[in-house]
C-alpha atoms as one frame of an Amber mdcrd trajectory, in Angstrom:
protein
-128.032 -57.218 -21.600-129.645 -54.029 -23.331-129.659 -51.913 -20.198-126.010
 -52.679 -19.373-125.341 -51.630 -22.850-127.477 -48.553 -22.438-125.212 -47.474
 -19.169-122.456 -48.112 -20.724-122.795 -46.249 -24.050-121.121 -42.806 -24.077
-122.969 -39.614 -24.163-122.568 -37.926 -27.228-120.856 -34.209 -27.741-122.551
 -30.925 -27.079-123.477 -29.206 -30.218-122.072 -25.551 -30.750-122.997 -22.961
 -28.140-125.047 -20.181 -29.569-123.181 -17.610 -28.364-120.583 -18.160 -30.776
-121.168 -16.664 -34.169-121.803 -18.917 -37.296-118.638 -20.295 -38.937-117.615
 -18.962 -42.265-118.674 -21.265 -44.763-122.188 -20.525 -43.301-121.515 -16.681
 -42.824-120.219 -16.312 -46.677-122.332 -18.896 -48.668-123.868 -17.282 -51.221
-127.329 -18.957 -52.466-127.194 -18.447 -56.737-130.386 -17.820 -58.015-130.919
 -20.092 -61.436-131.027 -18.566 -64.280-134.217 -17.649 -66.342-134.886 -15.920
 -69.518-136.143 -12.376 -69.853-139.511 -13.598 -71.416-140.029 -15.408 -68.733
-139.723 -12.816 -66.356-141.549 -10.368 -68.422-144.345 -12.851 -68.305-144.423
 -13.426 -64.433-144.307  -9.864 -63.709-147.310  -9.041 -65.994-149.249 -12.070
 -64.407-148.263 -10.211 -61.073-149.413  -7.251 -61.874-152.827  -8.335 -63.389
-153.449 -10.680 -59.931-152.488  -7.362 -58.099-154.908  -4.840 -60.148-157.860
  -7.593 -59.778-157.470  -7.639 -56.268-157.465  -4.036 -55.899-160.887  -4.176
 -57.773-162.533  -6.709 -56.161-161.290  -4.732 -52.745-162.951  -1.288 -54.136
-166.311  -3.238 -55.471-167.063  -4.898 -51.556-166.101  -1.458 -50.055-168.762
   0.408 -52.555-171.142  -2.520 -51.922-170.840  -2.209 -47.825-171.641   1.664
 -48.260-174.298   1.385 -50.306-175.705  -1.020 -47.786-174.883   1.456 -45.044
-176.505   4.638 -46.694-179.831   2.032 -47.191-179.585   0.969 -43.554-178.280
  -2.083 -43.867-174.555  -1.903 -42.703-172.296  -4.801 -40.993-174.980  -5.012
 -37.982-177.373  -5.657 -40.629-175.682  -8.025 -42.432-174.625  -9.828 -39.529
-178.184  -9.859 -38.377-179.016 -11.297 -41.671-176.578 -14.055 -41.726-177.519
 -14.601 -38.189-181.164 -15.167 -39.281-180.295 -17.102 -42.650-178.003 -19.457
 -40.055-181.101 -20.025 -37.785-183.606 -20.950 -40.949-180.885 -23.143 -41.596
-180.381 -24.760 -38.547-184.305 -24.942 -38.486-184.717 -26.637 -41.661-182.021
 -29.257 -41.148-183.825 -29.949 -37.680-186.935 -30.593 -39.461-185.051 -32.590
 -41.847-183.661 -35.000 -39.348-186.867 -35.049 -37.304-188.532 -36.457 -40.458
-185.922 -38.713 -40.986-185.925 -40.117 -37.299-189.539 -40.599 -37.585-189.462
 -42.362 -40.836-186.405 -44.613 -39.102-188.693 -45.363 -36.150-191.579 -46.783
 -38.508-189.412 -48.630 -40.390-187.337 -50.097 -37.439-190.785 -50.845 -35.306
-192.039 -52.668 -38.884-188.570 -54.580 -38.888-188.928 -55.601 -35.251-192.635
 -57.092 -35.739-191.064 -58.545 -38.671-188.594 -60.284 -36.522-190.782 -60.964
 -34.297-192.980 -63.030 -36.466-190.014 -65.126 -37.692-188.933 -65.481 -34.135
-192.327 -67.083 -32.937-192.425 -69.048 -36.492-189.140 -70.601 -35.617-190.125
 -71.105 -31.843-193.543 -72.528 -32.962-191.261 -74.842 -35.824-188.874 -76.286
 -33.093-191.595 -77.008 -30.656-193.745 -79.124 -33.752-190.723 -80.900 -33.980
-190.124 -81.827 -30.454-193.751 -82.918 -30.031-193.408 -84.986 -32.782-189.923
 -86.402 -31.660-191.638 -86.838 -28.270-194.797 -88.648 -30.205-192.128 -90.959
 -32.045-190.271 -91.646 -29.017-193.683 -92.662 -27.480-194.198 -94.928 -30.148
-190.871 -96.520 -29.840-191.119 -96.772 -26.250-194.555 -98.611 -26.493-193.358
-100.813 -29.381-190.434-101.768 -27.281-193.001-102.571 -24.304-195.274-105.014
 -26.504-192.370-106.651 -27.743-191.067-107.131 -24.281-193.758-108.937 -23.527
-192.234-112.065 -25.909-188.692-111.365 -24.351-186.926-114.447 -22.616-186.360
-113.735 -19.133-185.890-116.038 -15.588-189.488-116.067 -14.978-190.384-117.673
 -18.248-187.098-119.136 -19.440-188.041-123.000 -18.803-191.082-122.692 -20.171
-189.717-120.698 -23.474-187.326-123.759 -23.748-190.006-126.415 -23.428-191.940
-124.751 -26.245-188.740-124.540 -28.688-188.111-128.031 -28.143-192.194-129.089
 -28.648-192.370-126.344 -31.693-189.180-126.391 -33.676-189.394-123.643 -36.249
-187.630-124.614 -39.722-185.780-122.036 -41.252-184.416-124.116 -44.599-186.007
-124.247 -48.084-185.696-124.389 -51.620-186.866-122.240 -54.151-187.351-123.189
 -57.703-187.057-121.027 -60.823-190.366-119.207 -60.578-189.862-118.245 -56.835
-192.088-120.764 -55.135-190.450-121.865 -51.803-190.299-125.840 -50.842-189.576
-125.709 -46.694-188.388-128.769 -45.245-190.203-130.899 -43.236-190.400-129.889
 -39.438-187.865-132.277 -37.720-189.295-135.367 -35.381-188.522-134.838 -31.313
-189.217-138.235 -30.490-188.146-140.825 -33.102-191.134-143.616 -33.446-190.586
-147.239 -34.427-187.387-147.718 -36.867-185.573-145.065 -38.388-185.333-144.513
 -41.904-182.303-145.598 -43.775-180.600-142.769 -45.508-179.986-143.152 -49.289
-179.262-139.492 -50.159-178.315-136.115 -48.777-180.578-134.774 -46.014-181.554
-131.774 -47.748-181.310-133.201 -51.538-184.858-131.858 -53.170-186.067-132.407
 -56.638-188.120-129.553 -57.911-191.381-130.171 -59.497-191.563-133.627 -58.801
-193.413-134.960 -55.214-191.295-136.049 -52.312-192.275-139.685 -51.589-192.708
-140.731 -48.033-190.446-143.227 -45.741-193.319-145.907 -46.245-193.581-145.468
 -49.997-189.942-146.712 -49.920-190.077-149.864 -48.362-193.286-150.786 -50.292
-191.223-150.310 -53.251-188.168-152.040 -52.200-190.686-154.856 -51.444-192.297
-155.022 -54.816-188.637-154.936 -56.633-187.474-157.994 -54.102-190.798-159.971
 -55.142-190.188-159.492 -58.778-186.682-160.369 -58.826-187.225-163.545 -56.517
-190.214-164.784 -59.323
């Protein structure tokens, strides 16, 4: 779209040929200088004369100095030689200063590089110590896991562990009093022997601070109560 618009745009007309004379508007245009007061004109003219006199005086002074130098054997060639010598001296002084600064910079960079090397070595040592510590902790964890794995239940010892759990049950229920003492439940009986005791209360009732009576003591107490009531 942009290309088609550019191609379809009309070429502008050519300007005025240089062979034609200027128009009357330009030819007869008079530039009117803005009016200035006579005092300002006098002041500016006086300043111009003073400046011109100062420049002429300086030129005369320089001309006399050159003539005196030529008379004393110090012409333009000698002045050029002095300027060249001064330039060479300044260049040599600059080179000396640059060399001193370069040596000082090299010493400083060497010290900074040594300091950086020490910091890098210290960081590497710290990282190695951390890795060794982590490896040691991991080894200890692995050894502890291997030690714990000896008591794990697998297919080989599954039957034996089941029989052992049935023969030696573990009781985790307990009561606690205000002094913080724990009263664990008695171990359950796997094989019931004789006549089971009739349960007269909740299975896990506990009276803290009171000795728990056995099933035989409860039966003897019941018989004594029956005899007393029959008499």
